[in-house]
Amino acid sequence: LELTASCSLSIKSTVDGNNNSESPPLNRHEIQVALIEISHLVVALGEAGSSSLDDLLAMLDKCLSHSDHGVRYEAAIVHAAIAQAFPAVGRKFVLSSLNEIVANVDEIRGLASKAPAITSPTPKSRFRRSVEKPHGNSQSDQLMHSQCVLHGKALALSMLMHEFPHIMGGVNAAIVVKVFNVAEKLLHCQFDEALVQKNPTAACTCIRSGYCLLSGVLTMGTEAVIPHISSAFTFWQNSGMNVLPGVSKFSPTHDLLIVESLLASVVTFLKFCPDLLLAVPDALNRLTALLEKLFPLVSSGGKLDQEKNSTLGNARLSSAISSIMEAYSWLPPGSFPLSADRIFTFASNQIQELSESDILCSILDSLLSREDKLIEAHSVERAVSPGQIGGSVRLDTNISMRGSDILHHNEREATLHLLAWRKKFRMRHHDDEYHE
């Protein structure tokens, strides 16, 4: 309760511009730490924490509209933790938030038509590095706030949908239907010429939020998705066609934002609904055609390859490349004969470049024969016997960690839905132990 009150006061003082408390308000990093601790406490206390639930939900509503990406991300995680202990509260939040998102999209369209045009994405701050923010009018500030609200709500809803298959009550078919309808409205912003021309950044926020919702609902599994699978393929096909050179109305920077979120949703589908790839007529052909259109954009010399010159653009390009490589790995052998040579050559070059940069690769063990594998070194998580960790191995891990870049919340969000399968198998393992 004290953590909740501290976060509420800090956010209120940030918005109002004054601080009536004796202690200084928490900064954005401290709010994130507090939210992390709150999510742990919610899971640990379970229903015993119901007395503080109303105050917590009110504080989280403010955090989901916070200007800092990290605060919104951690607030979304707290909402997922609440759904584990209070499933009914989670479902109620989803339904109300979907209605708010629809109203928020209309508000963004109205504000974008009045606010000054913005042709480039808002600069993002890296770890503790300040970014000079342009001074805008009240309409520009309100437009930015509406985008933060939209992103925060979509992120929270997608995390909640990870939980529904594993909590009491299971998947609600009405929620799935409404999520697809809202996602369609968000993704349609890619074809709203007035919005794209006036404020492409706002349009990208809507599109990425739509794919965030789509990825979240795809983690619910085959039974929940199969009635709507044709809609998902329509979303991918339309978006994929409109990022191609000569067709796209966006800059390469904005197109990369769309392609990254699109490919993340495709990989989520392949991870959680792989059976539908062969069970649904023409699904394999449509998905293969989509990947063959997008692959030249992210490969060397492609339209989006120039984005690797910026730090954030390089991270998003790497995420898109990883997603498209993983998507191809899920396809049956021989399903893409026309592009197989280019893909395998590109993949081998990627592995070579990353290995030379001291970036660990989980498939190196399978690439090396026993004769060539002279050092039995493993990361701590992969060690299975003595001698694989400690000593020089630990030193090498420390050197790699010290030389690594700080992980930004954009990068965490890019892999959010791709790692949700861990929950699925953890729950299955828990059930097996219970029955034993």
Short mmCIF file of C-alpha atoms in Angstrom, two decimals, residues 7-385:
data_model
loop_
_atom_site.label_atom_id
_atom_site.label_comp_id
_atom_site.label_asym_id
_atom_site.label_seq_id
_atom_site.Cartn_x
_atom_site.Cartn_y
_atom_site.Cartn_z
CA CYS A 7 3.85 5.98 -7.00
CA SER A 8 0.51 7.84 -7.01
CA LEU A 9 2.01 10.92 -5.36
CA SER A 10 5.01 10.90 -7.69
CA ILE A 11 2.86 10.67 -10.81
CA LYS A 12 0.48 13.35 -9.51
CA SER A 13 3.36 15.73 -8.77
CA THR A 14 4.77 15.09 -12.25
CA VAL A 15 1.46 15.94 -13.89
CA ASP A 16 0.57 18.91 -11.66
CA GLY A 17 4.09 20.31 -11.48
CA ASN A 18 4.12 20.68 -7.69
CA ASN A 19 5.03 18.46 -4.78
CA ASN A 20 3.22 18.91 -1.46
CA SER A 21 4.95 15.95 0.15
CA GLU A 22 7.98 16.35 2.41
CA SER A 23 9.91 13.66 0.52
CA PRO A 24 10.94 14.19 -3.12
CA PRO A 25 8.82 12.40 -5.73
CA LEU A 26 10.05 9.19 -7.30
CA ASN A 27 11.68 9.52 -10.69
CA ARG A 28 10.72 7.27 -13.60
CA HIS A 29 13.34 4.64 -12.74
CA GLU A 30 12.25 4.48 -9.10
CA ILE A 31 8.61 4.14 -10.16
CA GLN A 32 9.58 1.17 -12.33
CA VAL A 33 11.38 -0.49 -9.41
CA ALA A 34 8.33 0.10 -7.20
CA LEU A 35 6.02 -1.43 -9.83
CA ILE A 36 8.28 -4.48 -10.09
CA GLU A 37 8.05 -5.01 -6.33
CA ILE A 38 4.28 -4.48 -6.41
CA SER A 39 3.87 -7.18 -9.09
CA HIS A 40 5.83 -9.61 -6.93
CA LEU A 41 3.74 -8.77 -3.86
CA VAL A 42 0.47 -9.17 -5.75
CA VAL A 43 1.43 -12.68 -6.85
CA ALA A 44 2.71 -13.62 -3.40
CA LEU A 45 -0.29 -12.27 -1.46
CA GLY A 46 -2.97 -13.42 -3.88
CA GLU A 47 -6.49 -12.80 -2.60
CA ALA A 48 -5.07 -11.52 0.70
CA GLY A 49 -4.23 -8.28 -1.09
CA SER A 50 -7.82 -7.51 -2.07
CA SER A 51 -8.09 -4.64 0.45
CA SER A 52 -5.56 -2.58 -1.53
CA LEU A 53 -6.88 -3.53 -4.97
CA ASP A 54 -8.94 -0.38 -5.62
CA ASP A 55 -6.05 1.95 -4.78
CA LEU A 56 -3.70 -0.15 -6.86
CA LEU A 57 -5.95 -0.11 -9.94
CA ALA A 58 -6.34 3.66 -9.71
CA MET A 59 -2.56 4.10 -9.57
CA LEU A 60 -1.98 1.69 -12.45
CA ASP A 61 -4.44 3.60 -14.63
CA LYS A 62 -2.18 6.65 -14.27
CA CYS A 63 0.96 4.60 -14.89
CA LEU A 64 -0.42 3.18 -18.14
CA SER A 65 -0.64 6.73 -19.49
CA HIS A 66 2.78 7.78 -18.20
CA SER A 67 5.11 9.42 -20.70
CA ASP A 68 7.91 6.93 -19.95
CA HIS A 69 7.83 3.65 -21.86
CA GLY A 70 9.35 1.70 -18.96
CA VAL A 71 6.67 2.83 -16.50
CA ARG A 72 3.92 1.74 -18.89
CA TYR A 73 5.65 -1.61 -19.43
CA GLU A 74 5.99 -2.38 -15.73
CA ALA A 75 2.41 -1.23 -15.04
CA ALA A 76 1.20 -3.70 -17.67
CA ILE A 77 3.09 -6.49 -15.89
CA VAL A 78 1.34 -5.58 -12.63
CA HIS A 79 -2.02 -5.90 -14.39
CA ALA A 80 -1.02 -9.41 -15.52
CA ALA A 81 -0.10 -10.24 -11.92
CA ILE A 82 -3.50 -9.00 -10.72
CA ALA A 83 -5.25 -11.24 -13.25
CA GLN A 84 -3.55 -14.28 -11.75
CA ALA A 85 -5.05 -13.58 -8.32
CA PHE A 86 -8.28 -11.89 -9.44
CA PRO A 87 -9.38 -13.31 -12.84
CA ALA A 88 -12.71 -11.48 -12.80
CA VAL A 89 -10.95 -8.14 -12.30
CA GLY A 90 -8.68 -8.90 -15.24
CA ARG A 91 -11.57 -9.66 -17.58
CA LYS A 92 -13.45 -6.56 -16.48
CA PHE A 93 -10.38 -4.46 -17.16
CA VAL A 94 -10.00 -5.94 -20.65
CA LEU A 95 -13.56 -5.17 -21.68
CA SER A 96 -13.47 -1.60 -20.36
CA SER A 97 -10.03 -0.95 -21.87
CA LEU A 98 -11.10 -2.16 -25.31
CA ASN A 99 -13.90 0.44 -25.29
CA GLU A 100 -11.41 3.10 -24.19
CA ILE A 101 -9.02 2.16 -27.00
CA VAL A 102 -11.74 2.61 -29.62
CA ALA A 103 -12.55 6.07 -28.24
CA ASN A 104 -8.83 6.84 -27.99
CA VAL A 105 -8.22 6.06 -31.68
CA ASP A 106 -10.98 8.47 -32.69
CA GLU A 107 -9.45 11.09 -30.39
CA ILE A 108 -6.00 10.61 -31.96
CA ARG A 109 -7.44 11.07 -35.44
CA GLY A 110 -9.18 14.27 -34.39
CA LEU A 111 -6.14 15.72 -32.62
CA ALA A 112 -3.76 14.75 -35.45
CA SER A 113 -5.82 16.80 -37.90
CA LYS A 114 -5.40 19.90 -35.72
CA ALA A 115 -1.92 19.50 -34.21
CA PRO A 116 1.26 20.53 -36.11
CA ALA A 117 2.53 17.85 -38.50
CA ILE A 118 5.21 15.48 -37.19
CA THR A 119 7.19 13.62 -39.85
CA SER A 120 9.72 11.75 -37.69
CA PRO A 121 9.36 9.53 -34.61
CA THR A 122 9.78 11.15 -31.21
CA PRO A 123 13.37 10.68 -29.97
CA LYS A 124 13.66 8.03 -27.28
CA SER A 125 16.02 8.27 -24.34
CA ARG A 126 18.46 5.48 -23.66
CA PHE A 127 19.54 4.52 -20.16
CA ARG A 128 19.63 7.73 -18.07
CA ARG A 129 20.41 9.83 -21.12
CA SER A 130 18.28 12.92 -21.42
CA VAL A 131 16.67 13.80 -24.72
CA GLU A 132 15.73 17.35 -25.65
CA LYS A 133 12.00 17.38 -26.22
CA PRO A 134 10.48 19.83 -28.65
CA HIS A 135 8.12 22.42 -27.17
CA GLY A 136 4.67 21.89 -28.62
CA ASN A 137 1.26 23.42 -28.14
CA SER A 138 -1.47 21.96 -25.96
CA GLN A 139 -2.92 19.94 -28.84
CA SER A 140 0.46 18.33 -29.54
CA ASP A 141 0.84 17.50 -25.85
CA GLN A 142 -2.65 16.01 -25.74
CA LEU A 143 -1.92 13.99 -28.88
CA MET A 144 1.24 12.60 -27.31
CA HIS A 145 -0.68 11.76 -24.11
CA SER A 146 -3.36 9.95 -26.14
CA GLN A 147 -0.68 7.87 -27.85
CA CYS A 148 0.82 6.96 -24.47
CA VAL A 149 -2.62 5.90 -23.21
CA LEU A 150 -3.23 3.81 -26.32
CA HIS A 151 0.14 2.09 -26.09
CA GLY A 152 -0.16 1.45 -22.34
CA LYS A 153 -3.65 -0.04 -22.60
CA ALA A 154 -2.75 -2.25 -25.58
CA LEU A 155 0.38 -3.48 -23.82
CA ALA A 156 -1.55 -4.33 -20.64
CA LEU A 157 -4.30 -6.12 -22.58
CA SER A 158 -1.80 -8.23 -24.51
CA MET A 159 -0.13 -9.33 -21.26
CA LEU A 160 -3.48 -10.17 -19.71
CA MET A 161 -4.31 -12.40 -22.66
CA HIS A 162 -1.21 -14.44 -21.84
CA GLU A 163 -2.79 -15.23 -18.49
CA PHE A 164 -6.35 -16.13 -19.47
CA PRO A 165 -5.64 -19.68 -20.72
CA HIS A 166 -4.01 -20.49 -17.36
CA ILE A 167 -6.44 -18.96 -14.85
CA MET A 168 -9.90 -19.86 -13.61
CA GLY A 169 -12.55 -19.32 -16.28
CA GLY A 170 -10.20 -19.84 -19.21
CA VAL A 171 -10.60 -18.01 -22.50
CA ASN A 172 -13.71 -15.89 -23.00
CA ALA A 173 -14.90 -16.10 -26.63
CA ALA A 174 -16.56 -12.68 -26.41
CA ILE A 175 -13.24 -11.08 -25.44
CA VAL A 176 -11.48 -12.73 -28.38
CA VAL A 177 -14.10 -11.43 -30.83
CA LYS A 178 -13.85 -7.91 -29.45
CA VAL A 179 -10.05 -7.94 -29.50
CA PHE A 180 -10.02 -8.83 -33.20
CA ASN A 181 -12.53 -6.07 -33.93
CA VAL A 182 -10.46 -3.46 -32.06
CA ALA A 183 -7.24 -4.70 -33.66
CA GLU A 184 -8.84 -4.28 -37.09
CA LYS A 185 -9.75 -0.67 -36.28
CA LEU A 186 -6.20 0.05 -35.13
CA LEU A 187 -4.55 -1.59 -38.14
CA HIS A 188 -6.81 0.30 -40.52
CA CYS A 189 -4.90 3.45 -39.54
CA GLN A 190 -2.18 2.31 -41.97
CA PHE A 191 -4.59 3.15 -44.80
CA ASP A 192 -5.92 6.41 -43.33
CA GLU A 193 -4.22 8.80 -45.76
CA ALA A 194 -5.15 11.92 -43.78
CA LEU A 195 -3.63 10.56 -40.56
CA VAL A 196 -0.56 9.16 -42.31
CA GLN A 197 0.16 12.41 -44.09
CA LYS A 198 -0.43 14.65 -41.07
CA ASN A 199 1.17 12.54 -38.34
CA PRO A 200 2.71 9.21 -39.40
CA THR A 201 4.10 8.66 -35.90
CA ALA A 202 0.58 8.62 -34.44
CA ALA A 203 -0.50 6.23 -37.20
CA CYS A 204 2.42 3.91 -36.35
CA THR A 205 1.46 3.97 -32.68
CA CYS A 206 -2.03 2.79 -33.61
CA ILE A 207 -0.68 0.10 -35.96
CA ARG A 208 1.83 -1.24 -33.45
CA SER A 209 -0.87 -1.29 -30.76
CA GLY A 210 -3.07 -3.29 -33.11
CA TYR A 211 -0.35 -5.88 -33.71
CA CYS A 212 0.37 -5.94 -29.98
CA LEU A 213 -3.25 -6.93 -29.35
CA LEU A 214 -3.13 -9.44 -32.20
CA SER A 215 0.01 -11.07 -30.80
CA GLY A 216 -1.57 -11.23 -27.36
CA VAL A 217 -4.72 -12.94 -28.56
CA LEU A 218 -2.71 -15.42 -30.66
CA THR A 219 -1.03 -16.68 -27.47
CA MET A 220 -4.42 -17.99 -26.36
CA GLY A 221 -3.98 -21.03 -28.59
CA THR A 222 -5.63 -22.78 -31.52
CA GLU A 223 -9.17 -23.11 -30.16
CA ALA A 224 -9.50 -19.41 -29.48
CA VAL A 225 -7.91 -18.30 -32.75
CA ILE A 226 -9.29 -20.67 -35.37
CA PRO A 227 -12.63 -18.82 -35.91
CA HIS A 228 -10.68 -15.64 -36.69
CA ILE A 229 -7.61 -16.95 -38.51
CA SER A 230 -8.76 -15.57 -41.87
CA SER A 231 -8.87 -12.08 -40.33
CA ALA A 232 -5.29 -12.43 -39.10
CA PHE A 233 -4.04 -13.39 -42.56
CA THR A 234 -5.94 -10.46 -44.07
CA PHE A 235 -4.24 -8.08 -41.62
CA TRP A 236 -0.79 -9.42 -42.51
CA GLN A 237 -1.38 -9.44 -46.25
CA ASN A 238 -2.72 -5.88 -46.37
CA SER A 239 0.02 -4.46 -44.15
CA GLY A 240 2.72 -6.39 -45.99
CA MET A 241 1.61 -5.04 -49.36
CA ASN A 242 1.57 -1.46 -48.10
CA VAL A 243 5.18 -1.37 -46.84
CA LEU A 244 6.64 -2.35 -50.21
CA PRO A 245 8.68 0.24 -52.15
CA GLY A 246 6.51 2.37 -54.38
CA VAL A 247 3.39 1.57 -52.37
CA SER A 248 4.19 2.72 -48.85
CA LYS A 249 3.18 6.22 -47.76
CA PHE A 250 5.57 6.05 -44.77
CA SER A 251 9.27 6.75 -44.39
CA PRO A 252 11.62 3.75 -43.97
CA THR A 253 11.82 4.50 -40.23
CA HIS A 254 8.06 4.20 -39.85
CA ASP A 255 7.89 1.17 -42.15
CA LEU A 256 10.40 -0.61 -39.91
CA LEU A 257 8.15 0.04 -36.92
CA ILE A 258 5.30 -1.66 -38.77
CA VAL A 259 7.34 -4.56 -40.14
CA GLU A 260 8.85 -5.35 -36.75
CA SER A 261 5.47 -5.63 -35.01
CA LEU A 262 3.93 -7.48 -37.98
CA LEU A 263 6.68 -10.14 -37.99
CA ALA A 264 6.46 -10.51 -34.20
CA SER A 265 2.77 -11.38 -34.55
CA VAL A 266 3.55 -13.87 -37.33
CA VAL A 267 6.10 -15.68 -35.15
CA THR A 268 3.63 -15.67 -32.25
CA PHE A 269 1.10 -17.39 -34.50
CA LEU A 270 3.65 -20.01 -35.55
CA LYS A 271 4.67 -20.69 -31.96
CA PHE A 272 1.20 -21.03 -30.48
CA CYS A 273 -0.90 -22.21 -33.43
CA PRO A 274 1.49 -24.24 -35.64
CA ASP A 275 -1.19 -26.82 -36.44
CA LEU A 276 -3.24 -24.20 -38.28
CA LEU A 277 -0.43 -23.70 -40.78
CA LEU A 278 -1.36 -26.98 -42.46
CA ALA A 279 -4.93 -27.37 -41.22
CA VAL A 280 -6.20 -24.10 -42.74
CA PRO A 281 -6.44 -24.19 -46.56
CA ASP A 282 -3.82 -22.08 -48.33
CA ALA A 283 -2.37 -20.80 -45.01
CA LEU A 284 1.13 -22.06 -45.78
CA ASN A 285 1.17 -20.53 -49.26
CA ARG A 286 -0.10 -17.16 -48.03
CA LEU A 287 2.41 -17.01 -45.19
CA THR A 288 5.30 -18.03 -47.44
CA ALA A 289 4.34 -15.36 -49.97
CA LEU A 290 4.22 -12.75 -47.19
CA LEU A 291 7.70 -13.66 -45.89
CA GLU A 292 9.18 -13.65 -49.39
CA LYS A 293 7.89 -10.09 -49.89
CA LEU A 294 9.22 -8.84 -46.55
CA PHE A 295 12.59 -10.60 -46.59
CA PRO A 296 14.17 -8.33 -49.27
CA LEU A 297 13.21 -5.27 -47.20
CA VAL A 298 15.30 -6.29 -44.17
CA SER A 299 18.15 -8.06 -45.99
CA SER A 300 21.40 -6.36 -46.99
CA GLY A 301 20.77 -3.50 -49.41
CA GLY A 302 17.03 -3.56 -48.77
CA LYS A 303 14.78 -0.60 -48.13
CA LEU A 304 15.05 -0.93 -44.33
CA ASP A 305 18.75 -1.81 -44.18
CA GLN A 306 19.70 1.87 -43.88
CA GLU A 307 18.04 2.02 -40.45
CA LYS A 308 20.98 0.12 -38.91
CA ASN A 309 22.92 3.40 -38.80
CA SER A 310 20.94 4.58 -35.75
CA THR A 311 21.02 2.84 -32.37
CA LEU A 312 17.28 2.37 -32.01
CA GLY A 313 16.82 1.60 -35.70
CA ASN A 314 19.53 -1.06 -35.54
CA ALA A 315 17.82 -2.71 -32.57
CA ARG A 316 14.49 -2.79 -34.38
CA LEU A 317 16.08 -4.05 -37.58
CA SER A 318 17.81 -6.85 -35.66
CA SER A 319 14.48 -7.74 -34.08
CA ALA A 320 12.76 -7.86 -37.48
CA ILE A 321 15.58 -10.00 -38.94
CA SER A 322 15.41 -12.41 -36.02
CA SER A 323 11.64 -12.72 -36.40
CA ILE A 324 11.74 -13.40 -40.12
CA MET A 325 14.51 -16.01 -39.66
CA GLU A 326 12.51 -17.75 -36.95
CA ALA A 327 9.36 -17.61 -39.05
CA TYR A 328 11.15 -19.38 -41.89
CA SER A 329 12.46 -22.00 -39.46
CA TRP A 330 8.87 -22.93 -38.57
CA LEU A 331 7.91 -23.62 -42.19
CA PRO A 332 8.07 -27.21 -43.47
CA PRO A 333 11.22 -28.11 -45.48
CA GLY A 334 10.84 -27.41 -49.18
CA SER A 335 8.02 -24.91 -48.77
CA PHE A 336 10.09 -21.96 -50.05
CA PRO A 337 12.33 -23.36 -52.82
CA LEU A 338 12.67 -20.09 -54.75
CA SER A 339 14.19 -18.15 -51.87
CA ALA A 340 15.87 -20.96 -49.87
CA ASP A 341 19.42 -20.24 -51.08
CA ARG A 342 19.20 -16.51 -50.32
CA ILE A 343 17.73 -17.15 -46.88
CA PHE A 344 20.31 -19.74 -45.84
CA THR A 345 23.17 -17.55 -47.10
CA PHE A 346 21.80 -14.56 -45.22
CA ALA A 347 21.30 -16.62 -42.04
CA SER A 348 24.83 -18.02 -42.12
CA ASN A 349 26.24 -14.52 -42.59
CA GLN A 350 24.21 -13.31 -39.62
CA ILE A 351 25.52 -16.11 -37.40
CA GLN A 352 29.09 -15.42 -38.49
CA GLU A 353 28.82 -11.66 -37.88
CA LEU A 354 27.23 -12.09 -34.46
CA SER A 355 29.72 -14.76 -33.39
CA GLU A 356 32.63 -12.50 -34.37
CA SER A 357 31.03 -9.80 -32.20
CA ASP A 358 31.11 -12.16 -29.18
CA ILE A 359 27.33 -12.58 -29.17
CA LEU A 360 26.33 -16.02 -27.91
CA CYS A 361 24.24 -18.17 -30.22
CA SER A 362 22.20 -21.11 -28.93
CA ILE A 363 22.63 -23.15 -32.12
CA LEU A 364 26.44 -23.17 -32.09
CA ASP A 365 26.45 -26.42 -30.12
CA SER A 366 24.55 -28.17 -32.90
CA LEU A 367 26.84 -26.70 -35.57
CA LEU A 368 30.02 -28.06 -33.97
CA SER A 369 31.03 -31.70 -33.98
CA ARG A 370 32.31 -33.38 -30.83
CA GLU A 371 35.89 -33.31 -32.18
CA ASP A 372 35.78 -29.53 -32.73
CA LYS A 373 34.07 -28.77 -29.44
CA LEU A 374 37.21 -28.61 -27.31
CA ILE A 375 35.91 -26.47 -24.46
CA GLU A 376 32.86 -27.71 -22.58
CA ALA A 377 31.74 -24.18 -21.72
CA HIS A 378 28.09 -23.31 -21.14
CA SER A 379 26.14 -20.40 -19.78
CA VAL A 380 24.82 -20.81 -16.24
CA GLU A 381 21.30 -21.46 -17.51
CA ARG A 382 22.44 -24.23 -19.90
CA ALA A 383 24.98 -26.02 -17.66
CA VAL A 384 24.20 -29.71 -17.09
CA SER A 385 27.41 -30.99 -15.49
#
